[in-house]
Amino acid sequence: MTSPATTNDLQDANALHARCSLETRFARYGSARRTLSRTEWAHLINPDRGITWVTRQKGDPAEVDVVALTHLMHTEDEGVHELALLVEDSWQSDGLGTALARHAFGVARAESVRELTLLVGSDNRRMHSILRRLGAELPQVHGTTVNITVPVRT
């Protein structure tokens, strides 16, 4: 179940970070980040800055874990939003990341966004695979990170 994140989801989002491996957190942030501060979380859930979704296992939201976060944030460039995903290790490689990215693309399309941008580690094969499934052409990699721009087709 995926829904817009609220202030009350910070503890569950940080619990997700704690369950994610160092590799997964590094793939998302480019660092070993373990938690999000209240200020960072407020930034991510502020509708003036974009939207963040929490994805939980099926069941009572008060009793099930957040297994993924999806961020679709505004950038300084008109018509360009930034996409980022964090999926718990045990939920990876089952299509959840692709489904969440498709959902974000659908929302971006409905909001008339022209393109999505992602800053992805050059060795983040899972995200590269998700983007290829969505029709992205990945640029040549010459370093540790690559900035990928994907058109949002109508």
PDB file of C-alpha atoms in Angstrom:
ATOM      1  CA  MET A   1       0.000   0.000   0.000  1.00  0.00           C
ATOM      2  CA  THR A   2       1.494   3.341  -1.098  1.00  0.00           C
ATOM      3  CA  SER A   3       0.265   6.658   0.263  1.00  0.00           C
ATOM      4  CA  PRO A   4       1.541  10.211   0.674  1.00  0.00           C
ATOM      5  CA  ALA A   5       3.918  10.515   3.619  1.00  0.00           C
ATOM      6  CA  THR A   6       2.965  12.542   6.676  1.00  0.00           C
ATOM      7  CA  THR A   7       4.804  13.950   9.664  1.00  0.00           C
ATOM      8  CA  ASN A   8       3.789  10.828  11.592  1.00  0.00           C
ATOM      9  CA  ASP A   9       5.754   8.570   9.204  1.00  0.00           C
ATOM     10  CA  LEU A  10       9.230   9.824  10.221  1.00  0.00           C
ATOM     11  CA  GLN A  11       9.813   7.118  12.833  1.00  0.00           C
ATOM     12  CA  ASP A  12       8.800   4.396  10.358  1.00  0.00           C
ATOM     13  CA  ALA A  13      10.972   5.954   7.627  1.00  0.00           C
ATOM     14  CA  ASN A  14      13.944   5.901   9.985  1.00  0.00           C
ATOM     15  CA  ALA A  15      13.177   2.293  10.931  1.00  0.00           C
ATOM     16  CA  LEU A  16      13.324   1.498   7.190  1.00  0.00           C
ATOM     17  CA  HIS A  17      16.754   3.150   7.002  1.00  0.00           C
ATOM     18  CA  ALA A  18      17.924   1.023   9.956  1.00  0.00           C
ATOM     19  CA  ARG A  19      16.818  -2.181   8.202  1.00  0.00           C
ATOM     20  CA  CYS A  20      18.487  -1.251   4.906  1.00  0.00           C
ATOM     21  CA  SER A  21      22.022  -2.413   4.270  1.00  0.00           C
ATOM     22  CA  LEU A  22      24.909   0.005   3.997  1.00  0.00           C
ATOM     23  CA  GLU A  23      24.997  -0.789   0.253  1.00  0.00           C
ATOM     24  CA  THR A  24      21.319   0.136  -0.194  1.00  0.00           C
ATOM     25  CA  ARG A  25      21.623   3.371   1.780  1.00  0.00           C
ATOM     26  CA  PHE A  26      24.783   4.293  -0.094  1.00  0.00           C
ATOM     27  CA  ALA A  27      23.036   3.611  -3.427  1.00  0.00           C
ATOM     28  CA  ARG A  28      20.246   6.027  -2.433  1.00  0.00           C
ATOM     29  CA  TYR A  29      22.239   8.800  -0.759  1.00  0.00           C
ATOM     30  CA  GLY A  30      25.854   8.352  -1.801  1.00  0.00           C
ATOM     31  CA  SER A  31      26.600   8.064   1.912  1.00  0.00           C
ATOM     32  CA  ALA A  32      25.937   5.739   4.829  1.00  0.00           C
ATOM     33  CA  ARG A  33      22.996   7.824   6.091  1.00  0.00           C
ATOM     34  CA  ARG A  34      21.150   6.043   8.899  1.00  0.00           C
ATOM     35  CA  THR A  35      18.321   8.468   9.672  1.00  0.00           C
ATOM     36  CA  LEU A  36      16.484  11.543   8.485  1.00  0.00           C
ATOM     37  CA  SER A  37      16.139  14.504  10.827  1.00  0.00           C
ATOM     38  CA  ARG A  38      12.766  16.137  11.494  1.00  0.00           C
ATOM     39  CA  THR A  39      13.889  19.082   9.347  1.00  0.00           C
ATOM     40  CA  GLU A  40      14.882  16.831   6.425  1.00  0.00           C
ATOM     41  CA  TRP A  41      11.612  14.906   6.693  1.00  0.00           C
ATOM     42  CA  ALA A  42       9.606  18.156   6.802  1.00  0.00           C
ATOM     43  CA  HIS A  43      11.387  19.217   3.596  1.00  0.00           C
ATOM     44  CA  LEU A  44      10.570  15.906   1.878  1.00  0.00           C
ATOM     45  CA  ILE A  45       6.875  15.955   2.790  1.00  0.00           C
ATOM     46  CA  ASN A  46       6.310  19.674   2.129  1.00  0.00           C
ATOM     47  CA  PRO A  47       3.878  19.822  -0.843  1.00  0.00           C
ATOM     48  CA  ASP A  48       5.517  23.040  -2.024  1.00  0.00           C
ATOM     49  CA  ARG A  49       8.730  21.055  -2.567  1.00  0.00           C
ATOM     50  CA  GLY A  50       7.258  17.864  -4.027  1.00  0.00           C
ATOM     51  CA  ILE A  51       5.760  14.641  -2.744  1.00  0.00           C
ATOM     52  CA  THR A  52       7.047  11.686  -0.796  1.00  0.00           C
ATOM     53  CA  TRP A  53       5.199   8.391  -0.612  1.00  0.00           C
ATOM     54  CA  VAL A  54       5.573   5.615   1.937  1.00  0.00           C
ATOM     55  CA  THR A  55       4.952   2.043   0.856  1.00  0.00           C
ATOM     56  CA  ARG A  56       3.896  -0.399   3.559  1.00  0.00           C
ATOM     57  CA  GLN A  57       3.227  -4.075   3.644  1.00  0.00           C
ATOM     58  CA  LYS A  58      -0.460  -4.913   3.404  1.00  0.00           C
ATOM     59  CA  GLY A  59      -2.267  -4.695   6.702  1.00  0.00           C
ATOM     60  CA  ASP A  60      -3.026  -2.148   9.378  1.00  0.00           C
ATOM     61  CA  PRO A  61      -0.716   0.868   8.759  1.00  0.00           C
ATOM     62  CA  ALA A  62      -0.159   1.148  12.506  1.00  0.00           C
ATOM     63  CA  GLU A  63       1.218  -2.392  12.636  1.00  0.00           C
ATOM     64  CA  VAL A  64       3.175  -2.918   9.403  1.00  0.00           C
ATOM     65  CA  ASP A  65       6.586  -1.698   8.326  1.00  0.00           C
ATOM     66  CA  VAL A  66       7.382   0.916   5.724  1.00  0.00           C
ATOM     67  CA  VAL A  67       9.293  -1.022   3.050  1.00  0.00           C
ATOM     68  CA  ALA A  68       9.986   1.796   0.585  1.00  0.00           C
ATOM     69  CA  LEU A  69      10.130   5.564   0.160  1.00  0.00           C
ATOM     70  CA  THR A  70       9.571   7.354  -3.132  1.00  0.00           C
ATOM     71  CA  HIS A  71      10.423  11.020  -3.604  1.00  0.00           C
ATOM     72  CA  LEU A  72       9.292  13.188  -6.512  1.00  0.00           C
ATOM     73  CA  MET A  73      10.726  16.621  -5.754  1.00  0.00           C
ATOM     74  CA  HIS A  74      10.612  19.931  -7.598  1.00  0.00           C
ATOM     75  CA  THR A  75      13.894  21.334  -8.903  1.00  0.00           C
ATOM     76  CA  GLU A  76      14.908  24.871  -9.783  1.00  0.00           C
ATOM     77  CA  ASP A  77      14.197  24.072 -13.443  1.00  0.00           C
ATOM     78  CA  GLU A  78      10.600  24.550 -14.554  1.00  0.00           C
ATOM     79  CA  GLY A  79       9.018  21.254 -15.633  1.00  0.00           C
ATOM     80  CA  VAL A  80      11.805  19.112 -14.147  1.00  0.00           C
ATOM     81  CA  HIS A  81      11.385  16.989 -11.030  1.00  0.00           C
ATOM     82  CA  GLU A  82      13.867  14.770  -9.226  1.00  0.00           C
ATOM     83  CA  LEU A  83      13.019  11.114  -8.568  1.00  0.00           C
ATOM     84  CA  ALA A  84      14.570   9.017  -5.815  1.00  0.00           C
ATOM     85  CA  LEU A  85      13.711   5.615  -4.349  1.00  0.00           C
ATOM     86  CA  LEU A  86      14.710   3.675  -1.249  1.00  0.00           C
ATOM     87  CA  VAL A  87      13.516   0.054  -1.150  1.00  0.00           C
ATOM     88  CA  GLU A  88      14.280  -2.255   1.757  1.00  0.00           C
ATOM     89  CA  ASP A  89      16.757  -4.973   0.799  1.00  0.00           C
ATOM     90  CA  SER A  90      14.335  -7.878   1.285  1.00  0.00           C
ATOM     91  CA  TRP A  91      11.842  -6.189  -1.080  1.00  0.00           C
ATOM     92  CA  GLN A  92      14.331  -5.573  -3.886  1.00  0.00           C
ATOM     93  CA  SER A  93      14.411  -7.529  -7.158  1.00  0.00           C
ATOM     94  CA  ASP A  94      10.669  -8.270  -7.071  1.00  0.00           C
ATOM     95  CA  GLY A  95       9.461  -5.335  -9.176  1.00  0.00           C
ATOM     96  CA  LEU A  96       8.540  -2.971  -6.336  1.00  0.00           C
ATOM     97  CA  GLY A  97      11.085  -0.319  -7.360  1.00  0.00           C
ATOM     98  CA  THR A  98       9.878  -0.454 -10.956  1.00  0.00           C
ATOM     99  CA  ALA A  99       6.238  -0.180  -9.855  1.00  0.00           C
ATOM    100  CA  LEU A 100       7.035   2.818  -7.641  1.00  0.00           C
ATOM    101  CA  ALA A 101       8.995   4.512 -10.429  1.00  0.00           C
ATOM    102  CA  ARG A 102       6.085   3.919 -12.836  1.00  0.00           C
ATOM    103  CA  HIS A 103       3.725   5.439 -10.268  1.00  0.00           C
ATOM    104  CA  ALA A 104       5.981   8.506  -9.915  1.00  0.00           C
ATOM    105  CA  PHE A 105       6.155   8.847 -13.726  1.00  0.00           C
ATOM    106  CA  GLY A 106       2.353   8.717 -13.874  1.00  0.00           C
ATOM    107  CA  VAL A 107       2.023  11.473 -11.290  1.00  0.00           C
ATOM    108  CA  ALA A 108       4.678  13.528 -13.092  1.00  0.00           C
ATOM    109  CA  ARG A 109       2.801  13.079 -16.383  1.00  0.00           C
ATOM    110  CA  ALA A 110      -0.465  14.210 -14.764  1.00  0.00           C
ATOM    111  CA  GLU A 111       1.328  17.307 -13.438  1.00  0.00           C
ATOM    112  CA  SER A 112       2.725  18.109 -16.916  1.00  0.00           C
ATOM    113  CA  VAL A 113       6.329  17.520 -15.858  1.00  0.00           C
ATOM    114  CA  ARG A 114       8.623  17.400 -18.924  1.00  0.00           C
ATOM    115  CA  GLU A 115      11.397  15.276 -17.476  1.00  0.00           C
ATOM    116  CA  LEU A 116      12.672  13.565 -14.385  1.00  0.00           C
ATOM    117  CA  THR A 117      16.230  13.757 -13.218  1.00  0.00           C
ATOM    118  CA  LEU A 118      18.074  11.288 -11.022  1.00  0.00           C
ATOM    119  CA  LEU A 119      21.546  11.336  -9.534  1.00  0.00           C
ATOM    120  CA  VAL A 120      22.531   7.671  -9.553  1.00  0.00           C
ATOM    121  CA  GLY A 121      25.682   5.868  -8.524  1.00  0.00           C
ATOM    122  CA  SER A 122      27.516   4.458 -11.518  1.00  0.00           C
ATOM    123  CA  ASP A 123      27.402   1.022  -9.869  1.00  0.00           C
ATOM    124  CA  ASN A 124      23.702   1.162  -8.909  1.00  0.00           C
ATOM    125  CA  ARG A 125      22.655  -1.621 -11.267  1.00  0.00           C
ATOM    126  CA  ARG A 126      19.179  -1.934  -9.775  1.00  0.00           C
ATOM    127  CA  MET A 127      18.268   1.687 -10.547  1.00  0.00           C
ATOM    128  CA  HIS A 128      19.874   1.457 -13.978  1.00  0.00           C
ATOM    129  CA  SER A 129      17.709  -1.594 -14.671  1.00  0.00           C
ATOM    130  CA  ILE A 130      14.547   0.165 -13.487  1.00  0.00           C
ATOM    131  CA  LEU A 131      15.278   3.145 -15.717  1.00  0.00           C
ATOM    132  CA  ARG A 132      15.952   0.957 -18.757  1.00  0.00           C
ATOM    133  CA  ARG A 133      12.612  -0.806 -18.171  1.00  0.00           C
ATOM    134  CA  LEU A 134      10.984   2.627 -18.272  1.00  0.00           C
ATOM    135  CA  GLY A 135      12.597   3.419 -21.606  1.00  0.00           C
ATOM    136  CA  ALA A 136      15.481   5.587 -20.428  1.00  0.00           C
ATOM    137  CA  GLU A 137      18.702   5.760 -22.380  1.00  0.00           C
ATOM    138  CA  LEU A 138      21.550   5.674 -19.910  1.00  0.00           C
ATOM    139  CA  PRO A 139      24.541   7.906 -20.653  1.00  0.00           C
ATOM    140  CA  GLN A 140      28.114   6.698 -20.654  1.00  0.00           C
ATOM    141  CA  VAL A 141      29.477   6.602 -17.120  1.00  0.00           C
ATOM    142  CA  HIS A 142      32.737   8.416 -16.402  1.00  0.00           C
ATOM    143  CA  GLY A 143      32.950   8.583 -12.623  1.00  0.00           C
ATOM    144  CA  THR A 144      31.183   7.449  -9.495  1.00  0.00           C
ATOM    145  CA  THR A 145      27.820   9.112 -10.183  1.00  0.00           C
ATOM    146  CA  VAL A 146      25.771   9.862 -13.246  1.00  0.00           C
ATOM    147  CA  ASN A 147      23.019  12.434 -13.683  1.00  0.00           C
ATOM    148  CA  ILE A 148      20.250  10.775 -15.668  1.00  0.00           C
ATOM    149  CA  THR A 149      17.456  12.749 -17.306  1.00  0.00           C
ATOM    150  CA  VAL A 150      14.380  10.861 -18.457  1.00  0.00           C
ATOM    151  CA  PRO A 151      11.639  12.452 -20.587  1.00  0.00           C
ATOM    152  CA  VAL A 152       8.121  12.096 -19.219  1.00  0.00           C
ATOM    153  CA  ARG A 153       6.118  11.005 -22.224  1.00  0.00           C
ATOM    154  CA  THR A 154       2.472  11.960 -22.462  1.00  0.00           C
TER     155      THR A 154
END
